[in-house]
mmCIF file of C-alpha atoms in Angstrom:
data_model
loop_
_atom_site.group_PDB
_atom_site.id
_atom_site.type_symbol
_atom_site.label_atom_id
_atom_site.label_comp_id
_atom_site.label_asym_id
_atom_site.label_seq_id
_atom_site.Cartn_x
_atom_site.Cartn_y
_atom_site.Cartn_z
ATOM 1 C CA MET W 1 10.000 -3.879 3.514
ATOM 2 C CA PRO W 2 13.352 -2.831 2.995
ATOM 3 C CA PRO W 3 14.182 0.074 4.856
ATOM 4 C CA PHE W 4 13.476 2.782 2.299
ATOM 5 C CA SER W 5 15.945 5.644 1.595
ATOM 6 C CA ARG W 6 15.750 8.489 -1.115
ATOM 7 C CA ARG W 7 19.268 8.055 -1.996
ATOM 8 C CA ASP W 8 19.035 4.444 -2.629
ATOM 9 C CA PHE W 9 15.810 5.368 -4.506
ATOM 10 C CA LEU W 10 17.500 7.475 -7.083
ATOM 11 C CA THR W 11 20.307 5.138 -7.485
ATOM 12 C CA THR W 12 18.265 2.487 -8.202
ATOM 13 C CA LEU W 13 16.637 4.736 -10.808
ATOM 14 C CA ALA W 14 19.457 5.773 -12.787
ATOM 15 C CA ALA W 15 21.091 2.446 -13.046
ATOM 16 C CA GLY W 16 17.788 1.753 -15.307
ATOM 17 C CA GLY W 17 17.101 -1.856 -14.247
ATOM 18 C CA PHE W 18 13.848 -4.049 -13.855
ATOM 19 C CA ALA W 19 12.067 -4.535 -10.286
ATOM 20 C CA LEU W 20 13.463 -7.158 -8.057
ATOM 21 C CA ALA W 21 9.556 -8.549 -8.252
ATOM 22 C CA VAL W 22 10.184 -8.752 -12.431
ATOM 23 C CA GLN W 23 13.028 -9.362 -13.466
ATOM 24 C CA PRO W 24 12.845 -10.206 -17.379
ATOM 25 C CA VAL W 25 12.309 -13.696 -18.386
ATOM 26 C CA ALA W 26 12.661 -13.558 -22.006
ATOM 27 C CA GLN W 27 15.740 -11.192 -23.087
ATOM 28 C CA ALA W 28 14.789 -12.023 -26.628
ATOM 29 C CA THR W 29 11.815 -9.819 -26.495
ATOM 30 C CA VAL W 30 12.905 -7.058 -24.370
ATOM 31 C CA ILE W 31 12.467 -4.038 -26.325
ATOM 32 C CA THR W 32 15.680 -1.419 -25.796
ATOM 33 C CA THR W 33 15.460 2.112 -27.191
ATOM 34 C CA PRO W 34 18.847 3.940 -26.861
ATOM 35 C CA SER W 35 18.665 7.599 -25.959
ATOM 36 C CA ASP W 36 21.482 8.859 -28.685
ATOM 37 C CA GLY W 37 19.917 12.333 -29.979
ATOM 38 C CA LEU W 38 17.803 12.645 -27.277
ATOM 39 C CA VAL W 39 17.426 14.397 -23.605
ATOM 40 C CA ALA W 40 16.614 11.586 -21.150
ATOM 41 C CA GLY W 41 17.005 10.550 -17.569
ATOM 42 C CA LEU W 42 15.949 11.754 -14.395
ATOM 43 C CA VAL W 43 14.581 14.360 -13.097
ATOM 44 C CA THR W 44 13.035 16.255 -10.150
ATOM 45 C CA ILE W 45 9.360 18.101 -10.393
ATOM 46 C CA PRO W 46 8.252 20.363 -7.253
ATOM 47 C CA ALA W 47 5.291 18.664 -5.754
ATOM 48 C CA ALA W 48 2.116 20.479 -4.802
ATOM 49 C CA ASP W 49 3.172 19.271 -0.887
ATOM 50 C CA GLY W 50 6.793 20.808 -1.351
ATOM 51 C CA VAL W 51 8.169 17.009 -2.417
ATOM 52 C CA ALA W 52 10.593 16.569 -4.687
ATOM 53 C CA LEU W 53 9.145 14.310 -6.935
ATOM 54 C CA PRO W 54 11.525 12.242 -8.788
ATOM 55 C CA ALA W 55 10.576 11.526 -12.722
ATOM 56 C CA TYR W 56 12.382 10.151 -15.549
ATOM 57 C CA ARG W 57 11.975 12.243 -18.735
ATOM 58 C CA ALA W 58 12.479 11.984 -22.516
ATOM 59 C CA MET W 59 12.564 14.514 -25.217
ATOM 60 C CA PRO W 60 14.097 15.234 -28.549
ATOM 61 C CA THR W 61 16.478 17.656 -28.545
ATOM 62 C CA GLY W 62 15.842 21.449 -29.898
ATOM 63 C CA PRO W 63 13.799 24.169 -28.951
ATOM 64 C CA GLY W 64 10.095 22.325 -29.495
ATOM 65 C CA PRO W 65 7.454 22.879 -28.380
ATOM 66 C CA TRP W 66 6.907 19.081 -28.144
ATOM 67 C CA PRO W 67 3.389 17.493 -27.179
ATOM 68 C CA VAL W 68 3.351 16.355 -23.435
ATOM 69 C CA VAL W 69 2.446 12.136 -22.589
ATOM 70 C CA LEU W 70 2.163 11.357 -19.534
ATOM 71 C CA VAL W 71 3.429 7.634 -19.161
ATOM 72 C CA VAL W 72 2.133 6.012 -15.515
ATOM 73 C CA GLN W 73 3.970 3.060 -14.478
ATOM 74 C CA GLU W 74 2.912 -0.525 -13.566
ATOM 75 C CA ILE W 75 3.132 -1.420 -9.856
ATOM 76 C CA PHE W 76 6.746 -1.855 -10.426
ATOM 77 C CA GLY W 77 7.431 2.026 -10.462
ATOM 78 C CA ILE W 78 9.349 3.842 -13.528
ATOM 79 C CA HIS W 79 12.005 0.643 -13.615
ATOM 80 C CA ALA W 80 13.008 0.197 -17.143
ATOM 81 C CA HIS W 81 9.921 -0.975 -19.015
ATOM 82 C CA ILE W 82 8.760 2.388 -18.351
ATOM 83 C CA GLN W 83 11.754 4.595 -19.011
ATOM 84 C CA ASP W 84 12.264 2.902 -22.283
ATOM 85 C CA ILE W 85 8.703 3.995 -23.264
ATOM 86 C CA CYS W 86 9.272 6.994 -22.566
ATOM 87 C CA ARG W 87 12.335 7.029 -24.846
ATOM 88 C CA ARG W 88 10.365 5.233 -27.466
ATOM 89 C CA LEU W 89 7.798 8.424 -27.769
ATOM 90 C CA ALA W 90 10.670 10.905 -27.610
ATOM 91 C CA ARG W 91 11.909 9.267 -30.487
ATOM 92 C CA LEU W 92 8.374 9.752 -32.511
ATOM 93 C CA GLY W 93 8.384 13.547 -31.133
ATOM 94 C CA TYR W 94 7.085 14.119 -27.828
ATOM 95 C CA CYS W 95 8.234 14.748 -24.224
ATOM 96 C CA ALA W 96 7.526 11.803 -22.288
ATOM 97 C CA VAL W 97 7.433 12.277 -18.431
ATOM 98 C CA ALA W 98 6.790 9.336 -15.832
ATOM 99 C CA PRO W 99 6.994 10.763 -12.413
ATOM 100 C CA ALA W 100 7.549 8.071 -9.653
ATOM 101 C CA LEU W 101 3.883 8.193 -8.218
ATOM 102 C CA TYR W 102 4.583 6.335 -4.944
ATOM 103 C CA PHE W 103 7.872 7.756 -4.350
ATOM 104 C CA ARG W 104 6.318 8.541 -0.750
ATOM 105 C CA GLN W 105 5.121 5.217 -0.033
ATOM 106 C CA GLY W 106 8.243 3.496 -0.579
ATOM 107 C CA ASP W 107 10.818 2.021 -3.344
ATOM 108 C CA VAL W 108 8.905 -1.159 -4.726
ATOM 109 C CA SER W 109 12.110 -1.658 -6.947
ATOM 110 C CA ARG W 110 13.642 -3.171 -4.541
ATOM 111 C CA ILE W 111 10.833 -5.496 -2.883
ATOM 112 C CA SER W 112 10.937 -9.028 -4.498
ATOM 113 C CA ASP W 113 7.388 -10.584 -4.417
ATOM 114 C CA ILE W 114 4.367 -8.705 -5.943
ATOM 115 C CA ALA W 115 1.871 -9.330 -3.232
ATOM 116 C CA THR W 116 4.309 -7.257 -1.110
ATOM 117 C CA ILE W 117 4.282 -4.362 -3.148
ATOM 118 C CA MET W 118 0.678 -4.235 -3.323
ATOM 119 C CA ASP W 119 0.102 -5.053 0.616
ATOM 120 C CA THR W 120 2.946 -2.138 2.068
ATOM 121 C CA VAL W 121 3.339 0.484 -1.017
ATOM 122 C CA VAL W 122 0.433 0.457 -3.602
ATOM 123 C CA SER W 123 -2.669 0.048 -1.000
ATOM 124 C CA ARG W 124 -1.678 3.125 0.812
ATOM 125 C CA VAL W 125 -1.279 5.427 -2.398
ATOM 126 C CA PRO W 126 -4.164 8.186 -2.455
ATOM 127 C CA ASP W 127 -5.561 8.898 -6.038
ATOM 128 C CA ALA W 128 -5.789 12.348 -4.837
ATOM 129 C CA GLN W 129 -1.841 12.652 -4.566
ATOM 130 C CA VAL W 130 -1.582 10.816 -7.883
ATOM 131 C CA LEU W 131 -3.797 13.058 -9.670
ATOM 132 C CA SER W 132 -1.636 16.305 -8.175
ATOM 133 C CA ASP W 133 1.775 14.942 -8.857
ATOM 134 C CA LEU W 134 0.361 14.374 -12.457
ATOM 135 C CA ASP W 135 -0.780 17.834 -12.477
ATOM 136 C CA ALA W 136 2.779 18.937 -11.268
ATOM 137 C CA ALA W 137 4.640 16.867 -13.846
ATOM 138 C CA LEU W 138 2.306 18.545 -16.564
ATOM 139 C CA ALA W 139 3.097 22.062 -15.742
ATOM 140 C CA TRP W 140 6.756 21.359 -14.858
ATOM 141 C CA ALA W 141 7.121 19.945 -18.904
ATOM 142 C CA ALA W 142 5.900 23.295 -19.946
ATOM 143 C CA ALA W 143 8.135 25.372 -17.717
ATOM 144 C CA HIS W 144 11.480 22.762 -18.036
ATOM 145 C CA SER W 145 11.370 20.628 -21.091
ATOM 146 C CA HIS W 146 9.917 22.775 -24.223
ATOM 147 C CA GLY W 147 6.375 20.851 -23.689
ATOM 148 C CA ASP W 148 2.936 21.939 -25.138
ATOM 149 C CA THR W 149 0.418 21.117 -22.991
ATOM 150 C CA GLY W 150 -1.859 22.167 -24.974
ATOM 151 C CA ARG W 151 -1.422 19.484 -27.053
ATOM 152 C CA ALA W 152 -1.271 16.849 -23.885
ATOM 153 C CA ALA W 153 -1.883 12.895 -23.540
ATOM 154 C CA ILE W 154 -1.559 10.423 -20.518
ATOM 155 C CA THR W 155 -1.081 6.670 -21.338
ATOM 156 C CA GLY W 156 -0.597 4.011 -18.159
ATOM 157 C CA PHE W 157 -0.535 0.260 -17.910
ATOM 158 C CA CYS W 158 -1.461 -2.020 -15.292
ATOM 159 C CA TRP W 159 -2.054 0.260 -12.191
ATOM 160 C CA GLY W 160 -1.324 3.149 -14.563
ATOM 161 C CA GLY W 161 -4.188 1.662 -16.621
ATOM 162 C CA ARG W 162 -6.660 2.637 -14.070
ATOM 163 C CA ILE W 163 -4.891 6.356 -13.031
ATOM 164 C CA ALA W 164 -5.248 6.953 -17.406
ATOM 165 C CA TRP W 165 -8.828 7.088 -16.976
ATOM 166 C CA LEU W 166 -9.084 8.880 -13.861
ATOM 167 C CA TYR W 167 -6.802 11.395 -14.484
ATOM 168 C CA ALA W 168 -9.027 11.465 -18.082
ATOM 169 C CA ALA W 169 -12.047 12.831 -15.819
ATOM 170 C CA HIS W 170 -9.937 14.958 -13.718
ATOM 171 C CA ARG W 171 -8.036 17.094 -16.742
ATOM 172 C CA PRO W 172 -10.635 17.673 -19.046
ATOM 173 C CA THR W 173 -8.439 19.941 -21.378
ATOM 174 C CA LEU W 174 -6.192 16.507 -22.084
ATOM 175 C CA LYS W 175 -6.454 16.060 -25.595
ATOM 176 C CA ALA W 176 -6.415 12.381 -25.494
ATOM 177 C CA ALA W 177 -5.882 9.231 -22.883
ATOM 178 C CA ALA W 178 -4.602 5.477 -23.372
ATOM 179 C CA ALA W 179 -5.158 3.136 -21.045
ATOM 180 C CA TRP W 180 -3.393 -0.301 -20.885
ATOM 181 C CA TYR W 181 -5.256 -3.291 -19.217
ATOM 182 C CA GLY W 182 -6.534 -1.044 -15.848
ATOM 183 C CA ARG W 183 -8.603 -2.264 -13.649
ATOM 184 C CA LEU W 184 -12.118 -0.613 -13.974
ATOM 185 C CA VAL W 185 -14.314 -1.641 -10.990
ATOM 186 C CA GLY W 186 -13.128 -2.074 -7.107
ATOM 187 C CA GLU W 187 -13.815 -0.622 -3.614
ATOM 188 C CA HIS W 188 -14.470 2.775 -2.980
ATOM 189 C CA THR W 189 -12.349 3.594 0.109
ATOM 190 C CA ALA W 190 -10.874 7.089 1.297
ATOM 191 C CA LEU W 191 -8.161 6.831 -0.702
ATOM 192 C CA THR W 192 -9.968 5.431 -3.493
ATOM 193 C CA PRO W 193 -13.173 7.370 -3.833
ATOM 194 C CA GLN W 194 -13.832 6.665 -7.402
ATOM 195 C CA GLN W 195 -12.949 3.799 -9.835
ATOM 196 C CA PRO W 196 -13.061 4.042 -13.622
ATOM 197 C CA VAL W 197 -16.581 2.920 -14.103
ATOM 198 C CA ASP W 198 -18.007 5.630 -11.790
ATOM 199 C CA ILE W 199 -16.701 8.110 -14.239
ATOM 200 C CA GLY W 200 -16.958 6.553 -17.600
ATOM 201 C CA ALA W 201 -20.603 8.560 -18.681
ATOM 202 C CA GLY W 202 -18.885 11.924 -18.109
ATOM 203 C CA LEU W 203 -15.951 11.643 -19.949
ATOM 204 C CA ARG W 204 -14.854 14.724 -21.933
ATOM 205 C CA VAL W 205 -11.574 13.477 -22.842
ATOM 206 C CA PRO W 206 -11.461 10.344 -25.131
ATOM 207 C CA VAL W 207 -9.888 7.437 -23.915
ATOM 208 C CA LEU W 208 -8.826 4.380 -25.738
ATOM 209 C CA GLY W 209 -8.836 1.764 -23.494
ATOM 210 C CA LEU W 210 -6.420 -1.810 -24.550
ATOM 211 C CA TYR W 211 -7.251 -4.862 -22.737
ATOM 212 C CA GLY W 212 -6.954 -8.424 -22.796
ATOM 213 C CA GLY W 213 -9.844 -10.856 -23.361
ATOM 214 C CA ALA W 214 -7.447 -13.939 -21.298
ATOM 215 C CA ASP W 215 -6.656 -11.134 -18.173
ATOM 216 C CA SER W 216 -7.781 -13.507 -15.279
ATOM 217 C CA GLY W 217 -7.061 -10.355 -13.157
ATOM 218 C CA ILE W 218 -9.621 -8.164 -15.066
ATOM 219 C CA PRO W 219 -13.040 -9.658 -15.904
ATOM 220 C CA LEU W 220 -14.549 -9.237 -19.537
ATOM 221 C CA ASP W 221 -17.947 -8.634 -17.824
ATOM 222 C CA THR W 222 -16.167 -5.383 -16.199
ATOM 223 C CA VAL W 223 -14.684 -3.918 -19.589
ATOM 224 C CA GLU W 224 -17.869 -4.742 -21.343
ATOM 225 C CA ARG W 225 -19.605 -2.690 -18.129
ATOM 226 C CA MET W 226 -17.199 0.387 -18.757
ATOM 227 C CA ARG W 227 -17.758 0.321 -22.654
ATOM 228 C CA ALA W 228 -21.410 0.529 -22.022
ATOM 229 C CA GLU W 229 -20.802 3.374 -20.058
ATOM 230 C CA ILE W 230 -18.816 5.386 -21.866
ATOM 231 C CA GLY W 231 -21.418 5.219 -24.596
ATOM 232 C CA ALA W 232 -21.338 7.664 -26.879
ATOM 233 C CA SER W 233 -18.339 9.716 -25.350
ATOM 234 C CA GLY W 234 -16.021 9.427 -28.075
ATOM 235 C CA SER W 235 -14.007 6.849 -26.086
ATOM 236 C CA GLU W 236 -13.572 3.343 -27.430
ATOM 237 C CA ILE W 237 -12.223 0.110 -25.861
ATOM 238 C CA VAL W 238 -10.485 -2.681 -27.788
ATOM 239 C CA ILE W 239 -10.219 -6.448 -26.639
ATOM 240 C CA TYR W 240 -7.335 -8.820 -28.085
ATOM 241 C CA ALA W 241 -9.421 -11.763 -27.488
ATOM 242 C CA ASP W 242 -6.536 -14.153 -26.388
ATOM 243 C CA ALA W 243 -4.029 -11.646 -25.058
ATOM 244 C CA PRO W 244 -3.274 -11.882 -20.929
ATOM 245 C CA HIS W 245 -2.677 -9.485 -18.618
ATOM 246 C CA ALA W 246 0.359 -7.068 -19.295
ATOM 247 C CA PHE W 247 0.511 -8.352 -23.068
ATOM 248 C CA PHE W 248 2.585 -5.136 -23.743
ATOM 249 C CA ALA W 249 5.275 -5.735 -21.042
ATOM 250 C CA ASP W 250 7.800 -6.969 -23.306
ATOM 251 C CA TYR W 251 9.897 -8.049 -20.670
ATOM 252 C CA ARG W 252 7.458 -10.599 -19.139
ATOM 253 C CA ALA W 253 6.056 -14.008 -20.253
ATOM 254 C CA SER W 254 2.866 -12.363 -20.665
ATOM 255 C CA TYR W 255 3.995 -10.658 -23.754
ATOM 256 C CA ARG W 256 2.126 -11.008 -26.909
ATOM 257 C CA GLU W 257 3.944 -9.192 -29.714
ATOM 258 C CA GLY W 258 0.848 -9.115 -32.351
ATOM 259 C CA ALA W 259 -1.283 -7.470 -29.525
ATOM 260 C CA ALA W 260 1.269 -4.978 -27.923
ATOM 261 C CA THR W 261 2.221 -3.955 -31.890
ATOM 262 C CA ASP W 262 -1.548 -3.323 -33.030
ATOM 263 C CA GLY W 263 -2.084 -1.736 -29.762
ATOM 264 C CA TRP W 264 1.029 0.751 -29.687
ATOM 265 C CA ARG W 265 -0.009 1.128 -33.205
ATOM 266 C CA ARG W 266 -3.578 2.124 -32.543
ATOM 267 C CA MET W 267 -2.278 4.424 -29.724
ATOM 268 C CA LEU W 268 -0.572 6.274 -31.855
ATOM 269 C CA GLU W 269 -2.803 7.013 -34.505
ATOM 270 C CA TRP W 270 -5.502 7.855 -31.319
ATOM 271 C CA PHE W 271 -3.215 10.727 -30.327
ATOM 272 C CA ARG W 272 -2.841 11.685 -33.799
ATOM 273 C CA ARG W 273 -6.352 11.920 -34.360
ATOM 274 C CA HIS W 274 -7.277 13.794 -31.417
ATOM 275 C CA GLY W 275 -4.548 16.165 -31.813
ATOM 276 C CA VAL W 276 -1.563 15.441 -29.542
ATOM 277 C CA ALA W 277 0.932 14.700 -32.314
#
């Protein structure tokens, strides 16, 4: 892995580019949301362990209070795609905050292949650290971004989709969550003591799960197992039959406009229905 430097990390984030491992393959589909009329850019959040945690924040101008949406990254960090999602939400009246949740473990933006990202950074990130950092981000949004944490939600993509399920169990005061193609089963380790399927039956926060029926990395039987676990908890899973993994990622070949557009519409309606908007 390239030598890690906090300064380089922040410089890369400020540039707003894509991670080296996932340079856009289809520029025509990349959605770019302007920041005009928004308060948008890098911020620093004090974490529970004293670390100054980098994050991207976008919100409307004005005093608010704004409902808060925590946006959880793919394995590629808070690169251009995640920052744009924050701006899309801000244009709809949300305060969107995306913390750099494995900043301590390394700078994935400078790693050129996915296997190395997984082996050298992502596999070393403790779930407890992530959940604590999300707690800190929520508190910071209330204190410094006119955020109304009584109307808070979380959404996450890929790696972040798994985290969205776990955070919904960890933080029962959330109004809602949306998990995009996050893994539901996996190894139980000291760093990852629970998987989403373990917490499904006890969920008190309504979670909308959005999955691709052609996702080669998330077998459909695990999605159906999760659907059975959530039962009558108020959560829901939608499967897009022909969509692959990362069907919302408009900068990748996996992007499927129909599924992405419908999933985004469903997420926003889910937030409205459950009192976030």
